[in-house]
PDB file of N, CA and C in Angstrom:
ATOM      1  N   UNK A 259       0.844  -1.187   0.000  1.00 85.00           N
ATOM      2  CA  UNK A 259       0.000   0.000   0.000  1.00 85.00           C
ATOM      3  C   UNK A 259       0.883   1.240   0.000  1.00 85.00           C
ATOM      4  N   UNK A 260       0.538   2.209  -0.851  1.00 91.00           N
ATOM      5  CA  UNK A 260       1.354   3.402  -0.953  1.00 91.00           C
ATOM      6  C   UNK A 260       1.199   4.257   0.290  1.00 91.00           C
ATOM      7  N   UNK A 261       2.280   4.893   0.673  1.00 95.00           N
ATOM      8  CA  UNK A 261       2.253   5.861   1.770  1.00 95.00           C
ATOM      9  C   UNK A 261       2.561   7.240   1.218  1.00 95.00           C
ATOM     10  N   UNK A 262       1.755   8.202   1.602  1.00 97.00           N
ATOM     11  CA  UNK A 262       1.944   9.595   1.216  1.00 97.00           C
ATOM     12  C   UNK A 262       2.133  10.389   2.503  1.00 97.00           C
ATOM     13  N   UNK A 263       3.276  11.046   2.639  1.00 98.00           N
ATOM     14  CA  UNK A 263       3.588  11.768   3.869  1.00 98.00           C
ATOM     15  C   UNK A 263       3.830  13.232   3.534  1.00 98.00           C
ATOM     16  N   UNK A 264       2.881  14.058   3.947  1.00 98.00           N
ATOM     17  CA  UNK A 264       2.966  15.501   3.705  1.00 98.00           C
ATOM     18  C   UNK A 264       3.564  16.207   4.914  1.00 98.00           C
ATOM     19  N   UNK A 265       4.272  17.294   4.662  1.00 98.00           N
ATOM     20  CA  UNK A 265       4.864  18.083   5.736  1.00 98.00           C
ATOM     21  C   UNK A 265       5.079  19.516   5.259  1.00 98.00           C
ATOM     22  N   UNK A 266       5.380  20.388   6.214  1.00 98.00           N
ATOM     23  CA  UNK A 266       5.719  21.763   5.871  1.00 98.00           C
ATOM     24  C   UNK A 266       4.651  22.791   6.167  1.00 98.00           C
ATOM     25  N   UNK A 267       3.495  22.350   6.611  1.00 98.00           N
ATOM     26  CA  UNK A 267       2.441  23.297   6.926  1.00 98.00           C
ATOM     27  C   UNK A 267       2.739  24.074   8.191  1.00 98.00           C
ATOM     28  N   UNK A 268       1.864  25.012   8.491  1.00 98.00           N
ATOM     29  CA  UNK A 268       2.030  25.811   9.692  1.00 98.00           C
ATOM     30  C   UNK A 268       1.137  27.018   9.701  1.00 98.00           C
ATOM     31  N   UNK A 269       1.400  27.905  10.638  1.00 98.00           N
ATOM     32  CA  UNK A 269       0.651  29.152  10.783  1.00 98.00           C
ATOM     33  C   UNK A 269       1.497  30.279  10.206  1.00 98.00           C
ATOM     34  N   UNK A 270       0.903  31.049   9.334  1.00 98.00           N
ATOM     35  CA  UNK A 270       1.631  32.138   8.691  1.00 98.00           C
ATOM     36  C   UNK A 270       0.692  33.328   8.516  1.00 98.00           C
ATOM     37  N   UNK A 271       1.253  34.507   8.525  1.00 98.00           N
ATOM     38  CA  UNK A 271       0.447  35.704   8.292  1.00 98.00           C
ATOM     39  C   UNK A 271       0.163  35.867   6.801  1.00 98.00           C
ATOM     40  N   UNK A 272      -0.913  36.557   6.501  1.00 98.00           N
ATOM     41  CA  UNK A 272      -1.240  36.849   5.114  1.00 98.00           C
ATOM     42  C   UNK A 272      -0.058  37.538   4.440  1.00 98.00           C
ATOM     43  N   UNK A 273       0.217  37.111   3.216  1.00 98.00           N
ATOM     44  CA  UNK A 273       1.355  37.631   2.481  1.00 98.00           C
ATOM     45  C   UNK A 273       2.609  36.797   2.648  1.00 98.00           C
ATOM     46  N   UNK A 274       2.587  35.875   3.579  1.00 98.00           N
ATOM     47  CA  UNK A 274       3.748  35.033   3.842  1.00 98.00           C
ATOM     48  C   UNK A 274       3.858  33.853   2.888  1.00 98.00           C
ATOM     49  N   UNK A 275       4.855  33.009   3.153  1.00 98.00           N
ATOM     50  CA  UNK A 275       5.149  31.873   2.286  1.00 98.00           C
ATOM     51  C   UNK A 275       5.344  30.602   3.105  1.00 98.00           C
ATOM     52  N   UNK A 276       5.053  29.504   2.462  1.00 98.00           N
ATOM     53  CA  UNK A 276       5.334  28.173   3.013  1.00 98.00           C
ATOM     54  C   UNK A 276       5.734  27.258   1.868  1.00 98.00           C
ATOM     55  N   UNK A 277       6.515  26.240   2.196  1.00 98.00           N
ATOM     56  CA  UNK A 277       6.868  25.221   1.207  1.00 98.00           C
ATOM     57  C   UNK A 277       6.460  23.857   1.752  1.00 98.00           C
ATOM     58  N   UNK A 278       5.544  23.232   1.050  1.00 98.00           N
ATOM     59  CA  UNK A 278       5.082  21.908   1.443  1.00 98.00           C
ATOM     60  C   UNK A 278       5.872  20.837   0.707  1.00 98.00           C
ATOM     61  N   UNK A 279       6.023  19.699   1.375  1.00 98.00           N
ATOM     62  CA  UNK A 279       6.701  18.549   0.775  1.00 98.00           C
ATOM     63  C   UNK A 279       5.823  17.316   0.930  1.00 98.00           C
ATOM     64  N   UNK A 280       5.945  16.409  -0.004  1.00 98.00           N
ATOM     65  CA  UNK A 280       5.221  15.143   0.076  1.00 98.00           C
ATOM     66  C   UNK A 280       6.115  14.042  -0.467  1.00 98.00           C
ATOM     67  N   UNK A 281       6.339  13.046   0.361  1.00 97.00           N
ATOM     68  CA  UNK A 281       7.125  11.879  -0.051  1.00 97.00           C
ATOM     69  C   UNK A 281       6.163  10.721  -0.298  1.00 97.00           C
ATOM     70  N   UNK A 282       6.303  10.109  -1.454  1.00 96.00           N
ATOM     71  CA  UNK A 282       5.444   8.987  -1.835  1.00 96.00           C
ATOM     72  C   UNK A 282       6.264   7.700  -1.895  1.00 96.00           C
ATOM     73  N   UNK A 283       5.773   6.673  -1.224  1.00 95.00           N
ATOM     74  CA  UNK A 283       6.478   5.384  -1.198  1.00 95.00           C
ATOM     75  C   UNK A 283       6.039   4.527  -2.373  1.00 95.00           C
ATOM     76  N   UNK A 284       6.329   4.996  -3.567  1.00 90.00           N
ATOM     77  CA  UNK A 284       5.906   4.276  -4.757  1.00 90.00           C
ATOM     78  C   UNK A 284       7.030   4.329  -5.780  1.00 90.00           C
ATOM     79  N   UNK A 285       7.207   3.263  -6.495  1.00 89.00           N
ATOM     80  CA  UNK A 285       8.228   3.211  -7.539  1.00 89.00           C
ATOM     81  C   UNK A 285       7.651   2.508  -8.767  1.00 89.00           C
ATOM     82  N   UNK A 286       7.896   3.018  -9.949  1.00 90.00           N
ATOM     83  CA  UNK A 286       8.672   4.229 -10.168  1.00 90.00           C
ATOM     84  C   UNK A 286       7.826   5.488 -10.004  1.00 90.00           C
ATOM     85  N   UNK A 287       8.320   6.410  -9.214  1.00 92.00           N
ATOM     86  CA  UNK A 287       7.589   7.647  -8.920  1.00 92.00           C
ATOM     87  C   UNK A 287       7.518   8.539 -10.153  1.00 92.00           C
ATOM     88  N   UNK A 288       8.538   8.474 -10.982  1.00 91.00           N
ATOM     89  CA  UNK A 288       8.682   9.428 -12.083  1.00 91.00           C
ATOM     90  C   UNK A 288       7.567   9.334 -13.118  1.00 91.00           C
ATOM     91  N   UNK A 289       6.851   8.216 -13.173  1.00 92.00           N
ATOM     92  CA  UNK A 289       5.825   8.058 -14.204  1.00 92.00           C
ATOM     93  C   UNK A 289       4.430   8.442 -13.704  1.00 92.00           C
ATOM     94  N   UNK A 290       4.350   8.893 -12.470  1.00 94.00           N
ATOM     95  CA  UNK A 290       3.053   9.236 -11.878  1.00 94.00           C
ATOM     96  C   UNK A 290       2.820  10.730 -11.979  1.00 94.00           C
ATOM     97  N   UNK A 291       1.696  11.124 -12.572  1.00 96.00           N
ATOM     98  CA  UNK A 291       1.297  12.527 -12.543  1.00 96.00           C
ATOM     99  C   UNK A 291       0.779  12.835 -11.136  1.00 96.00           C
ATOM    100  N   UNK A 292       1.352  13.834 -10.492  1.00 97.00           N
ATOM    101  CA  UNK A 292       1.046  14.111  -9.093  1.00 97.00           C
ATOM    102  C   UNK A 292       0.345  15.458  -8.926  1.00 97.00           C
ATOM    103  N   UNK A 293      -0.371  15.575  -7.827  1.00 98.00           N
ATOM    104  CA  UNK A 293      -1.072  16.817  -7.572  1.00 98.00           C
ATOM    105  C   UNK A 293      -1.097  17.160  -6.093  1.00 98.00           C
ATOM    106  N   UNK A 294      -1.330  18.412  -5.824  1.00 98.00           N
ATOM    107  CA  UNK A 294      -1.612  18.901  -4.474  1.00 98.00           C
ATOM    108  C   UNK A 294      -3.082  19.265  -4.405  1.00 98.00           C
ATOM    109  N   UNK A 295      -3.715  18.819  -3.350  1.00 98.00           N
ATOM    110  CA  UNK A 295      -5.118  19.074  -3.117  1.00 98.00           C
ATOM    111  C   UNK A 295      -5.253  19.791  -1.767  1.00 98.00           C
ATOM    112  N   UNK A 296      -6.394  20.407  -1.556  1.00 98.00           N
ATOM    113  CA  UNK A 296      -6.647  20.994  -0.244  1.00 98.00           C
ATOM    114  C   UNK A 296      -8.126  20.866   0.103  1.00 98.00           C
ATOM    115  N   UNK A 297      -8.360  20.849   1.403  1.00 98.00           N
ATOM    116  CA  UNK A 297      -9.740  20.792   1.897  1.00 98.00           C
ATOM    117  C   UNK A 297      -9.882  21.763   3.046  1.00 98.00           C
ATOM    118  N   UNK A 298     -10.709  22.762   2.834  1.00 97.00           N
ATOM    119  CA  UNK A 298     -11.008  23.743   3.869  1.00 97.00           C
ATOM    120  C   UNK A 298     -12.210  23.258   4.674  1.00 97.00           C
ATOM    121  N   UNK A 299     -12.364  23.745   5.903  1.00 93.00           N
ATOM    122  CA  UNK A 299     -13.500  23.323   6.737  1.00 93.00           C
ATOM    123  C   UNK A 299     -14.828  23.553   6.041  1.00 93.00           C
ATOM    124  N   UNK A 300     -15.650  22.511   5.999  1.00 95.00           N
ATOM    125  CA  UNK A 300     -16.962  22.631   5.406  1.00 95.00           C
ATOM    126  C   UNK A 300     -16.992  22.638   3.895  1.00 95.00           C
ATOM    127  N   UNK A 301     -15.846  22.412   3.263  1.00 97.00           N
ATOM    128  CA  UNK A 301     -15.780  22.430   1.804  1.00 97.00           C
ATOM    129  C   UNK A 301     -15.250  21.106   1.274  1.00 97.00           C
ATOM    130  N   UNK A 302     -15.505  20.879  -0.003  1.00 97.00           N
ATOM    131  CA  UNK A 302     -14.991  19.671  -0.637  1.00 97.00           C
ATOM    132  C   UNK A 302     -13.498  19.810  -0.935  1.00 97.00           C
ATOM    133  N   UNK A 303     -12.847  18.673  -0.995  1.00 97.00           N
ATOM    134  CA  UNK A 303     -11.445  18.668  -1.368  1.00 97.00           C
ATOM    135  C   UNK A 303     -11.314  19.114  -2.821  1.00 97.00           C
ATOM    136  N   UNK A 304     -10.306  19.957  -3.085  1.00 97.00           N
ATOM    137  CA  UNK A 304     -10.120  20.463  -4.435  1.00 97.00           C
ATOM    138  C   UNK A 304      -8.665  20.327  -4.858  1.00 97.00           C
ATOM    139  N   UNK A 305      -8.475  20.174  -6.163  1.00 98.00           N
ATOM    140  CA  UNK A 305      -7.131  20.129  -6.728  1.00 98.00           C
ATOM    141  C   UNK A 305      -6.626  21.546  -6.927  1.00 98.00           C
ATOM    142  N   UNK A 306      -5.441  21.846  -6.429  1.00 98.00           N
ATOM    143  CA  UNK A 306      -4.899  23.192  -6.587  1.00 98.00           C
ATOM    144  C   UNK A 306      -3.741  23.250  -7.565  1.00 98.00           C
ATOM    145  N   UNK A 307      -3.008  22.141  -7.713  1.00 98.00           N
ATOM    146  CA  UNK A 307      -1.873  22.149  -8.639  1.00 98.00           C
ATOM    147  C   UNK A 307      -1.541  20.719  -9.056  1.00 98.00           C
ATOM    148  N   UNK A 308      -1.103  20.567 -10.295  1.00 98.00           N
ATOM    149  CA  UNK A 308      -0.703  19.265 -10.786  1.00 98.00           C
ATOM    150  C   UNK A 308       0.589  19.352 -11.569  1.00 98.00           C
ATOM    151  N   UNK A 309       1.330  18.255 -11.559  1.00 97.00           N
ATOM    152  CA  UNK A 309       2.564  18.194 -12.333  1.00 97.00           C
ATOM    153  C   UNK A 309       2.644  16.833 -13.002  1.00 97.00           C
ATOM    154  N   UNK A 310       2.842  16.885 -14.313  1.00 92.00           N
ATOM    155  CA  UNK A 310       2.867  15.655 -15.080  1.00 92.00           C
ATOM    156  C   UNK A 310       4.250  15.281 -15.547  1.00 92.00           C
ATOM    157  N   UNK A 311       4.256  14.323 -16.433  1.00 83.00           N
ATOM    158  CA  UNK A 311       5.517  13.874 -16.994  1.00 83.00           C
ATOM    159  C   UNK A 311       6.164  15.020 -17.755  1.00 83.00           C
ATOM    160  N   UNK A 312       7.438  15.137 -17.638  1.00 85.00           N
ATOM    161  CA  UNK A 312       8.146  16.220 -18.298  1.00 85.00           C
ATOM    162  C   UNK A 312       8.020  17.539 -17.591  1.00 85.00           C
ATOM    163  N   UNK A 313       7.374  17.511 -16.411  1.00 89.00           N
ATOM    164  CA  UNK A 313       7.279  18.727 -15.625  1.00 89.00           C
ATOM    165  C   UNK A 313       6.181  19.678 -16.035  1.00 89.00           C
ATOM    166  N   UNK A 314       5.252  19.227 -16.858  1.00 94.00           N
ATOM    167  CA  UNK A 314       4.134  20.091 -17.247  1.00 94.00           C
ATOM    168  C   UNK A 314       3.255  20.348 -16.035  1.00 94.00           C
ATOM    169  N   UNK A 315       2.930  21.603 -15.788  1.00 97.00           N
ATOM    170  CA  UNK A 315       2.173  21.976 -14.593  1.00 97.00           C
ATOM    171  C   UNK A 315       0.861  22.644 -14.948  1.00 97.00           C
ATOM    172  N   UNK A 316      -0.076  22.566 -14.009  1.00 97.00           N
ATOM    173  CA  UNK A 316      -1.325  23.312 -14.137  1.00 97.00           C
ATOM    174  C   UNK A 316      -1.803  23.692 -12.749  1.00 97.00           C
ATOM    175  N   UNK A 317      -2.576  24.773 -12.696  1.00 98.00           N
ATOM    176  CA  UNK A 317      -2.985  25.350 -11.418  1.00 98.00           C
ATOM    177  C   UNK A 317      -4.451  25.752 -11.439  1.00 98.00           C
ATOM    178  N   UNK A 318      -5.052  25.685 -10.268  1.00 98.00           N
ATOM    179  CA  UNK A 318      -6.378  26.270 -10.116  1.00 98.00           C
ATOM    180  C   UNK A 318      -6.252  27.785 -10.252  1.00 98.00           C
ATOM    181  N   UNK A 319      -7.292  28.398 -10.766  1.00 98.00           N
ATOM    182  CA  UNK A 319      -7.252  29.851 -10.963  1.00 98.00           C
ATOM    183  C   UNK A 319      -6.976  30.592  -9.656  1.00 98.00           C
ATOM    184  N   UNK A 320      -7.454  30.048  -8.563  1.00 98.00           N
ATOM    185  CA  UNK A 320      -7.335  30.733  -7.275  1.00 98.00           C
ATOM    186  C   UNK A 320      -5.894  30.819  -6.773  1.00 98.00           C
ATOM    187  N   UNK A 321      -4.998  29.984  -7.309  1.00 98.00           N
ATOM    188  CA  UNK A 321      -3.608  29.982  -6.825  1.00 98.00           C
ATOM    189  C   UNK A 321      -2.616  30.335  -7.926  1.00 98.00           C
ATOM    190  N   UNK A 322      -3.099  30.495  -9.126  1.00 98.00           N
ATOM    191  CA  UNK A 322      -2.210  30.756 -10.256  1.00 98.00           C
ATOM    192  C   UNK A 322      -1.404  32.027 -10.008  1.00 98.00           C
ATOM    193  N   UNK A 323      -0.106  31.952 -10.240  1.00 98.00           N
ATOM    194  CA  UNK A 323       0.780  33.090 -10.030  1.00 98.00           C
ATOM    195  C   UNK A 323       1.302  33.197  -8.615  1.00 98.00           C
ATOM    196  N   UNK A 324       0.758  32.402  -7.681  1.00 98.00           N
ATOM    197  CA  UNK A 324       1.201  32.442  -6.288  1.00 98.00           C
ATOM    198  C   UNK A 324       1.838  31.119  -5.848  1.00 98.00           C
ATOM    199  N   UNK A 325       1.325  30.021  -6.368  1.00 98.00           N
ATOM    200  CA  UNK A 325       1.818  28.692  -5.981  1.00 98.00           C
ATOM    201  C   UNK A 325       2.632  28.104  -7.128  1.00 98.00           C
ATOM    202  N   UNK A 326       3.645  27.311  -6.755  1.00 98.00           N
ATOM    203  CA  UNK A 326       4.468  26.608  -7.743  1.00 98.00           C
ATOM    204  C   UNK A 326       4.657  25.172  -7.299  1.00 98.00           C
ATOM    205  N   UNK A 327       4.285  24.244  -8.167  1.00 98.00           N
ATOM    206  CA  UNK A 327       4.470  22.832  -7.886  1.00 98.00           C
ATOM    207  C   UNK A 327       5.731  22.354  -8.598  1.00 98.00           C
ATOM    208  N   UNK A 328       6.465  21.479  -7.934  1.00 97.00           N
ATOM    209  CA  UNK A 328       7.673  20.912  -8.535  1.00 97.00           C
ATOM    210  C   UNK A 328       7.871  19.508  -7.975  1.00 97.00           C
ATOM    211  N   UNK A 329       8.817  18.791  -8.540  1.00 96.00           N
ATOM    212  CA  UNK A 329       9.048  17.422  -8.078  1.00 96.00           C
ATOM    213  C   UNK A 329      10.525  17.080  -8.193  1.00 96.00           C
ATOM    214  N   UNK A 330      10.948  16.155  -7.332  1.00 95.00           N
ATOM    215  CA  UNK A 330      12.291  15.595  -7.396  1.00 95.00           C
ATOM    216  C   UNK A 330      12.109  14.084  -7.451  1.00 95.00           C
ATOM    217  N   UNK A 331      12.202  13.529  -8.632  1.00 94.00           N
ATOM    218  CA  UNK A 331      11.924  12.102  -8.800  1.00 94.00           C
ATOM    219  C   UNK A 331      12.942  11.225  -8.075  1.00 94.00           C
ATOM    220  N   UNK A 332      14.159  11.719  -7.932  1.00 95.00           N
ATOM    221  CA  UNK A 332      15.187  10.943  -7.223  1.00 95.00           C
ATOM    222  C   UNK A 332      14.836  10.784  -5.744  1.00 95.00           C
ATOM    223  N   UNK A 333      14.051  11.718  -5.228  1.00 96.00           N
ATOM    224  CA  UNK A 333      13.662  11.679  -3.814  1.00 96.00           C
ATOM    225  C   UNK A 333      12.206  11.268  -3.622  1.00 96.00           C
ATOM    226  N   UNK A 334      11.536  10.882  -4.694  1.00 96.00           N
ATOM    227  CA  UNK A 334      10.110  10.516  -4.604  1.00 96.00           C
ATOM    228  C   UNK A 334       9.288  11.619  -3.937  1.00 96.00           C
ATOM    229  N   UNK A 335       9.603  12.854  -4.233  1.00 97.00           N
ATOM    230  CA  UNK A 335       9.022  13.981  -3.524  1.00 97.00           C
ATOM    231  C   UNK A 335       8.409  14.992  -4.483  1.00 97.00           C
ATOM    232  N   UNK A 336       7.265  15.510  -4.079  1.00 97.00           N
ATOM    233  CA  UNK A 336       6.631  16.615  -4.798  1.00 97.00           C
ATOM    234  C   UNK A 336       6.507  17.770  -3.817  1.00 97.00           C
ATOM    235  N   UNK A 337       6.728  18.983  -4.306  1.00 98.00           N
ATOM    236  CA  UNK A 337       6.725  20.185  -3.484  1.00 98.00           C
ATOM    237  C   UNK A 337       5.621  21.140  -3.919  1.00 98.00           C
ATOM    238  N   UNK A 338       5.238  21.994  -2.995  1.00 98.00           N
ATOM    239  CA  UNK A 338       4.332  23.097  -3.325  1.00 98.00           C
ATOM    240  C   UNK A 338       4.862  24.347  -2.637  1.00 98.00           C
ATOM    241  N   UNK A 339       5.402  25.251  -3.418  1.00 98.00           N
ATOM    242  CA  UNK A 339       5.843  26.542  -2.903  1.00 98.00           C
ATOM    243  C   UNK A 339       4.654  27.486  -2.949  1.00 98.00           C
ATOM    244  N   UNK A 340       4.306  28.017  -1.799  1.00 98.00           N
ATOM    245  CA  UNK A 340       3.137  28.883  -1.699  1.00 98.00           C
ATOM    246  C   UNK A 340       3.582  30.269  -1.254  1.00 98.00           C
ATOM    247  N   UNK A 341       3.368  31.240  -2.105  1.00 98.00           N
ATOM    248  CA  UNK A 341       3.717  32.631  -1.811  1.00 98.00           C
ATOM    249  C   UNK A 341       2.459  33.489  -1.758  1.00 98.00           C
ATOM    250  N   UNK A 342       2.608  34.664  -1.206  1.00 98.00           N
ATOM    251  CA  UNK A 342       1.485  35.618  -1.121  1.00 98.00           C
ATOM    252  C   UNK A 342       0.238  34.939  -0.578  1.00 98.00           C
ATOM    253  N   UNK A 343       0.400  34.230   0.503  1.00 98.00           N
ATOM    254  CA  UNK A 343      -0.708  33.461   1.057  1.00 98.00           C
ATOM    255  C   UNK A 343      -1.831  34.375   1.540  1.00 98.00           C
ATOM    256  N   UNK A 344      -3.045  33.861   1.397  1.00 98.00           N
ATOM    257  CA  UNK A 344      -4.251  34.584   1.783  1.00 98.00           C
ATOM    258  C   UNK A 344      -5.012  33.758   2.820  1.00 98.00           C
ATOM    259  N   UNK A 345      -5.839  34.418   3.625  1.00 97.00           N
ATOM    260  CA  UNK A 345      -6.630  33.653   4.608  1.00 97.00           C
ATOM    261  C   UNK A 345      -7.463  32.544   3.955  1.00 97.00           C
ATOM    262  N   UNK A 346      -7.920  32.767   2.736  1.00 97.00           N
ATOM    263  CA  UNK A 346      -8.729  31.745   2.063  1.00 97.00           C
ATOM    264  C   UNK A 346      -7.910  30.537   1.612  1.00 97.00           C
ATOM    265  N   UNK A 347      -6.601  30.585   1.755  1.00 98.00           N
ATOM    266  CA  UNK A 347      -5.768  29.411   1.486  1.00 98.00           C
ATOM    267  C   UNK A 347      -5.722  28.457   2.679  1.00 98.00           C
ATOM    268  N   UNK A 348      -6.311  28.862   3.788  1.00 98.00           N
ATOM    269  CA  UNK A 348      -6.338  28.010   4.975  1.00 98.00           C
ATOM    270  C   UNK A 348      -7.065  26.709   4.674  1.00 98.00           C
ATOM    271  N   UNK A 349      -6.386  25.599   4.916  1.00 98.00           N
ATOM    272  CA  UNK A 349      -6.931  24.277   4.595  1.00 98.00           C
ATOM    273  C   UNK A 349      -5.931  23.206   5.025  1.00 98.00           C
ATOM    274  N   UNK A 350      -6.379  21.968   4.964  1.00 98.00           N
ATOM    275  CA  UNK A 350      -5.454  20.840   5.058  1.00 98.00           C
ATOM    276  C   UNK A 350      -5.030  20.495   3.636  1.00 98.00           C
ATOM    277  N   UNK A 351      -3.736  20.398   3.422  1.00 98.00           N
ATOM    278  CA  UNK A 351      -3.189  20.138   2.101  1.00 98.00           C
ATOM    279  C   UNK A 351      -2.709  18.690   2.010  1.00 98.00           C
ATOM    280  N   UNK A 352      -3.050  18.069   0.888  1.00 98.00           N
ATOM    281  CA  UNK A 352      -2.710  16.679   0.631  1.00 98.00           C
ATOM    282  C   UNK A 352      -2.051  16.556  -0.736  1.00 98.00           C
ATOM    283  N   UNK A 353      -1.211  15.553  -0.886  1.00 97.00           N
ATOM    284  CA  UNK A 353      -0.736  15.213  -2.224  1.00 97.00           C
ATOM    285  C   UNK A 353      -1.335  13.858  -2.608  1.00 97.00           C
ATOM    286  N   UNK A 354      -1.424  13.636  -3.899  1.00 96.00           N
ATOM    287  CA  UNK A 354      -1.914  12.357  -4.398  1.00 96.00           C
ATOM    288  C   UNK A 354      -1.662  12.297  -5.891  1.00 96.00           C
ATOM    289  N   UNK A 355      -1.858  11.131  -6.451  1.00 94.00           N
ATOM    290  CA  UNK A 355      -1.795  11.003  -7.894  1.00 94.00           C
ATOM    291  C   UNK A 355      -2.960  11.769  -8.506  1.00 94.00           C
ATOM    292  N   UNK A 356      -2.752  12.343  -9.667  1.00 93.00           N
ATOM    293  CA  UNK A 356      -3.823  13.103 -10.311  1.00 93.00           C
ATOM    294  C   UNK A 356      -5.006  12.203 -10.664  1.00 93.00           C
ATOM    295  N   UNK A 357      -4.771  10.927 -10.886  1.00 92.00           N
ATOM    296  CA  UNK A 357      -5.884  10.026 -11.203  1.00 92.00           C
ATOM    297  C   UNK A 357      -6.377   9.274  -9.970  1.00 92.00           C
ATOM    298  N   UNK A 358      -5.842   9.652  -8.802  1.00 90.00           N
ATOM    299  CA  UNK A 358      -6.277   9.069  -7.520  1.00 90.00           C
ATOM    300  C   UNK A 358      -6.267   7.543  -7.576  1.00 90.00           C
ATOM    301  N   UNK A 359      -5.260   6.982  -8.216  1.00 89.00           N
ATOM    302  CA  UNK A 359      -5.213   5.550  -8.454  1.00 89.00           C
ATOM    303  C   UNK A 359      -5.082   4.715  -7.201  1.00 89.00           C
ATOM    304  N   UNK A 360      -4.527   5.310  -6.123  1.00 89.00           N
ATOM    305  CA  UNK A 360      -4.249   4.492  -4.950  1.00 89.00           C
ATOM    306  C   UNK A 360      -5.452   4.356  -4.005  1.00 89.00           C
ATOM    307  N   UNK A 361      -6.437   5.203  -4.175  1.00 87.00           N
ATOM    308  CA  UNK A 361      -7.639   5.082  -3.360  1.00 87.00           C
ATOM    309  C   UNK A 361      -7.455   5.405  -1.899  1.00 87.00           C
ATOM    310  N   UNK A 362      -6.375   6.085  -1.556  1.00 91.00           N
ATOM    311  CA  UNK A 362      -6.162   6.449  -0.156  1.00 91.00           C
ATOM    312  C   UNK A 362      -5.441   7.779  -0.108  1.00 91.00           C
ATOM    313  N   UNK A 363      -5.438   8.381   1.068  1.00 95.00           N
ATOM    314  CA  UNK A 363      -4.824   9.683   1.286  1.00 95.00           C
ATOM    315  C   UNK A 363      -3.872   9.630   2.469  1.00 95.00           C
ATOM    316  N   UNK A 364      -2.922  10.528   2.476  1.00 96.00           N
ATOM    317  CA  UNK A 364      -2.070  10.695   3.637  1.00 96.00           C
ATOM    318  C   UNK A 364      -2.790  11.488   4.709  1.00 96.00           C
ATOM    319  N   UNK A 365      -2.048  11.872   5.728  1.00 97.00           N
ATOM    320  CA  UNK A 365      -2.667  12.591   6.844  1.00 97.00           C
ATOM    321  C   UNK A 365      -2.838  14.069   6.533  1.00 97.00           C
ATOM    322  N   UNK A 366      -2.149  14.537   5.498  1.00 98.00           N
ATOM    323  CA  UNK A 366      -2.221  15.943   5.132  1.00 98.00           C
ATOM    324  C   UNK A 366      -1.383  16.810   6.061  1.00 98.00           C
ATOM    325  N   UNK A 367      -1.271  18.085   5.685  1.00 98.00           N
ATOM    326  CA  UNK A 367      -0.560  19.056   6.512  1.00 98.00           C
ATOM    327  C   UNK A 367      -1.391  20.328   6.584  1.00 98.00           C
ATOM    328  N   UNK A 368      -1.577  20.829   7.789  1.00 98.00           N
ATOM    329  CA  UNK A 368      -2.464  21.984   8.007  1.00 98.00           C
ATOM    330  C   UNK A 368      -1.743  23.279   7.657  1.00 98.00           C
ATOM    331  N   UNK A 369      -2.389  24.091   6.864  1.00 98.00           N
ATOM    332  CA  UNK A 369      -1.919  25.440   6.563  1.00 98.00           C
ATOM    333  C   UNK A 369      -2.965  26.415   7.080  1.00 98.00           C
ATOM    334  N   UNK A 370      -2.526  27.329   7.926  1.00 98.00           N
ATOM    335  CA  UNK A 370      -3.422  28.347   8.483  1.00 98.00           C
ATOM    336  C   UNK A 370      -2.831  29.714   8.195  1.00 98.00           C
ATOM    337  N   UNK A 371      -3.602  30.558   7.531  1.00 98.00           N
ATOM    338  CA  UNK A 371      -3.154  31.895   7.169  1.00 98.00           C
ATOM    339  C   UNK A 371      -3.993  32.903   7.938  1.00 98.00           C
ATOM    340  N   UNK A 372      -3.335  33.686   8.766  1.00 98.00           N
ATOM    341  CA  UNK A 372      -4.040  34.681   9.562  1.00 98.00           C
ATOM    342  C   UNK A 372      -4.053  36.013   8.830  1.00 98.00           C
ATOM    343  N   UNK A 373      -5.107  36.757   9.078  1.00 94.00           N
ATOM    344  CA  UNK A 373      -5.256  38.053   8.395  1.00 94.00           C
ATOM    345  C   UNK A 373      -4.626  39.177   9.199  1.00 94.00           C
TER     346      UNK A 373
END
């Protein structure tokens, strides 16, 4: 069973930055299109950024220009650099395959942005 371990969340003031990391216990990691998702209280989980083969990226409109997704295949790790954070970015952040093939989620990492 795959393990997804997210880290890097925390409490930050509006306008601040955080860098999230996610290590996936899957091989070969390099062939998996990966994404970062988030779930705010009372809301459905949503995809905020994805990275595919060759490093092609896509973003939700709400984070475009502020968040950057990247990956290090040698470390089985996907990152999310979050800049210019807003209170509405407050959520639990998760990583997973873009096609959700594993049918499970990690514990996520809490991001809280104060105004």
